[in-house]
Amino acid sequence: MPVDPLHDRKGEISSEFNGIAKRYDLLSVYDPSFLRNIRISAERMKLAPKPRVLDLCCGTGQSIRMTQDAYPGATVVGIDRSPGMLEVAKGKDLGENVTLLEGDAQDPAASGVQGPFDAVFSSWGIRNVPDPDLFLKSAFDLLEPGGTLAFHEFVLADRKATKVRWDVLSWGFIMPFGVLTSPGSKMYHYLWKSVADWITADELCERMRAAGFENVRTEPFGLWWKGILHTFLATKPK
């Protein structure tokens, strides 16, 4: 599976996220659909009231906030490798039902995360870890039988027509945004390349099935996100 070299250097990825952490949330100002789409993915899990949710690669806490909006009273544990992103998250009023931990989302248990959880949610997570299969195994192990896995993620539906749209979106919006808000950062170029060079949506679904999940499916987003942004859903067998 071709990946950007940053995938093999977890420390460098974390350092790059640290560098843009204080400006990361500006994307939701420039694109109001950014947070709305994360909430849609959270809602698509269709969880019971007050669920216990593990948020892998929780970043600045935006996905935690959207989970709380979708499920008032949810208890959320968020984990991320970037101390800079977590510092921003800790500066938000996320409530007493939220625990934030610094650690590797591929091995949450090493940071003291204890399951089981009703759901594991990750927004922009699985594409940014060196070993997606280990990430999937950890999610599987920490879920209740019958629990829900959900990824909110940029993954191309195919490597031809969809890639052309992704290139236009990246070079026309995402990277100019990065230059404007985070001059000198490699992260927005990395974002473009990490999606363009990664596996397709169907291939990610196959990896989810190989990890033991069932009812694996995708739910799409429309407009310019069509074929690029998806909610990936699955359940752990009972």
XYZ file of C-alpha atoms in Angstrom:
238
model
C 0.000 0.000 0.000
C 1.731 3.231 -1.094
C 1.859 5.875 1.593
C 3.504 9.208 2.137
C 6.866 8.867 3.948
C 5.431 10.804 6.906
C 3.418 7.697 7.755
C 6.611 5.932 8.778
C 7.733 8.729 11.106
C 5.101 9.072 13.823
C 7.152 11.655 15.689
C 7.317 13.900 12.637
C 3.568 13.688 12.079
C 2.960 14.575 15.714
C 5.404 17.475 15.454
C 3.674 18.786 12.319
C 0.271 18.598 14.026
C 1.743 20.424 17.016
C 2.814 23.208 14.658
C -0.672 23.816 13.267
C -2.674 22.998 16.417
C -3.612 26.565 17.384
C -4.836 27.312 13.851
C -6.335 23.931 13.024
C -9.891 24.868 14.009
C -9.905 27.760 11.533
C -10.939 25.297 8.820
C -14.384 25.080 10.428
C -14.661 28.866 10.030
C -13.710 28.815 6.345
C -15.893 25.760 5.661
C -19.016 25.548 7.872
C -19.726 22.046 6.530
C -16.559 20.745 8.213
C -18.108 20.292 11.668
C -21.575 19.564 10.334
C -20.234 16.589 8.381
C -18.438 15.181 11.435
C -21.696 15.397 13.362
C -23.505 13.577 10.549
C -20.979 10.745 10.814
C -21.495 10.628 14.581
C -25.266 10.505 14.136
C -24.930 7.680 11.626
C -23.703 5.402 14.427
C -27.288 5.433 15.768
C -26.203 4.842 19.356
C -28.432 4.460 22.393
C -28.684 7.447 24.761
C -25.624 8.265 26.900
C -23.180 5.916 25.185
C -19.559 5.320 26.174
C -17.436 6.348 23.183
C -13.712 6.066 22.466
C -12.438 8.783 20.112
C -9.182 7.714 18.438
C -6.973 10.551 17.130
C -9.268 13.089 18.790
C -7.122 16.105 17.839
C -8.450 19.436 19.087
C -11.671 17.852 20.331
C -13.917 18.845 17.440
C -15.106 15.277 16.919
C -15.741 14.934 20.657
C -17.900 18.054 20.584
C -19.869 16.703 17.609
C -20.353 13.361 19.380
C -21.682 15.215 22.411
C -24.046 17.206 20.199
C -25.346 13.993 18.645
C -25.576 12.118 21.975
C -26.065 14.454 24.965
C -24.737 12.810 28.098
C -22.193 10.673 26.235
C -19.062 9.669 28.126
C -16.074 10.119 25.806
C -12.444 9.104 26.108
C -10.227 10.825 23.551
C -6.657 9.875 22.727
C -4.124 11.588 20.471
C -0.343 11.560 19.971
C -0.030 15.322 19.518
C 0.349 17.254 22.791
C -0.259 20.499 20.891
C -3.626 19.335 19.591
C -4.590 18.020 23.039
C -3.639 21.329 24.626
C -6.190 23.051 22.391
C -8.789 20.386 23.227
C -8.189 20.816 26.960
C -8.793 24.554 26.603
C -12.364 23.878 25.482
C -15.252 23.282 27.846
C -15.855 19.665 26.866
C -17.452 18.767 30.190
C -16.808 16.386 33.056
C -17.761 13.314 31.003
C -14.694 13.709 28.756
C -11.241 12.268 29.440
C -8.313 13.302 27.220
C -5.162 11.188 27.026
C -1.890 11.561 25.162
C -0.911 8.308 23.498
C -0.844 6.074 20.449
C -4.269 5.369 18.946
C -2.840 2.099 17.631
C -2.410 0.945 21.245
C -4.808 2.895 23.504
C -4.508 0.340 26.295
C -0.863 1.359 26.775
C -2.120 4.816 27.808
C -4.579 3.401 30.310
C -7.675 3.217 28.095
C -9.996 0.526 29.402
C -12.979 -0.839 27.523
C -15.421 -1.934 26.666
C -16.987 0.937 24.741
C -20.335 1.150 22.998
C -18.631 2.799 20.033
C -15.242 3.715 18.644
C -15.252 6.866 16.525
C -12.367 8.378 14.592
C -12.333 11.484 12.447
C -9.289 11.671 10.140
C -7.585 8.950 12.186
C -6.954 5.673 10.411
C -5.264 7.300 7.400
C -2.741 8.997 9.671
C -1.381 5.982 11.560
C 1.548 3.841 10.353
C -0.327 0.545 10.854
C -4.061 0.718 10.045
C -4.494 -2.985 10.807
C -3.164 -2.545 14.343
C -5.479 0.460 14.682
C -8.423 -1.728 13.652
C -7.405 -4.522 16.033
C -7.235 -2.119 18.978
C -10.666 -0.716 18.115
C -12.078 -4.234 17.857
C -10.623 -5.293 21.212
C -12.003 -2.243 23.039
C -15.558 -2.534 21.725
C -18.493 -4.236 23.400
C -19.833 -7.216 21.426
C -22.343 -5.585 19.101
C -20.557 -2.243 19.442
C -20.176 0.217 16.584
C -17.077 1.368 14.738
C -17.219 4.568 12.681
C -14.603 6.442 10.655
C -15.160 9.920 9.253
C -12.503 9.974 6.585
C -11.200 11.200 3.254
C -10.792 8.054 1.107
C -11.116 7.992 -2.660
C -13.859 5.866 -4.190
C -11.523 5.160 -7.121
C -8.074 6.145 -8.340
C -9.194 7.848 -11.558
C -12.123 10.270 -11.771
C -12.377 10.753 -8.017
C -8.652 11.475 -7.782
C -9.029 14.299 -10.308
C -11.702 15.897 -8.108
C -9.535 15.440 -5.033
C -6.586 17.103 -6.796
C -8.746 20.090 -7.745
C -10.167 20.390 -4.214
C -6.734 20.058 -2.615
C -4.853 22.492 -4.835
C -7.781 24.893 -5.174
C -8.862 25.086 -1.521
C -7.064 22.944 1.052
C -3.467 23.910 0.288
C -4.199 27.631 -0.219
C -5.969 27.493 3.160
C -2.842 25.894 4.627
C -0.580 28.588 3.177
C -2.890 31.273 4.572
C -3.200 29.898 8.095
C -0.059 27.814 8.579
C 2.692 29.135 6.297
C 5.614 26.744 6.041
C 3.693 23.717 7.316
C 3.935 20.450 5.385
C 0.636 19.121 6.699
C -1.758 20.311 4.016
C 0.473 19.022 1.212
C 0.730 15.807 3.218
C -3.074 15.659 3.463
C -3.396 15.836 -0.321
C -0.769 13.168 -0.926
C -1.857 10.870 1.893
C -5.352 10.619 0.381
C -4.204 10.448 -3.249
C -1.747 7.622 -2.525
C -3.826 5.655 -0.037
C -6.180 2.719 -0.461
C -9.678 3.088 -1.933
C -12.936 3.013 -0.008
C -13.631 -0.585 -1.047
C -10.150 -1.627 0.060
C -10.625 -0.032 3.474
C -13.912 -1.901 3.870
C -12.091 -5.149 3.097
C -9.517 -4.410 5.785
C -12.311 -3.745 8.275
C -13.840 -7.137 7.437
C -10.431 -8.807 7.729
C -10.122 -7.321 11.242
C -13.277 -9.224 12.249
C -15.952 -6.548 11.810
C -19.325 -7.286 10.249
C -22.046 -5.163 8.640
C -19.270 -3.108 7.034
C -20.643 -0.304 4.900
C -20.104 3.272 3.782
C -22.446 6.233 3.779
C -21.463 9.053 1.413
C -21.451 12.824 1.426
C -22.566 14.868 -1.550
C -21.583 17.965 -3.515
C -17.808 18.391 -3.910
C -17.203 15.679 -1.291
C -18.873 12.982 -3.406
C -16.604 9.961 -3.719
C -14.028 11.586 -1.398
C -15.562 11.897 2.082
C -17.337 8.923 3.657
C -18.637 7.554 6.905
C -17.323 4.008 7.304
C -19.477 1.926 9.651
C -19.187 -1.579 11.077
C -20.131 -3.639 14.128
C -18.283 -6.097 16.337
C -20.034 -9.482 16.265
C -22.055 -10.341 19.356
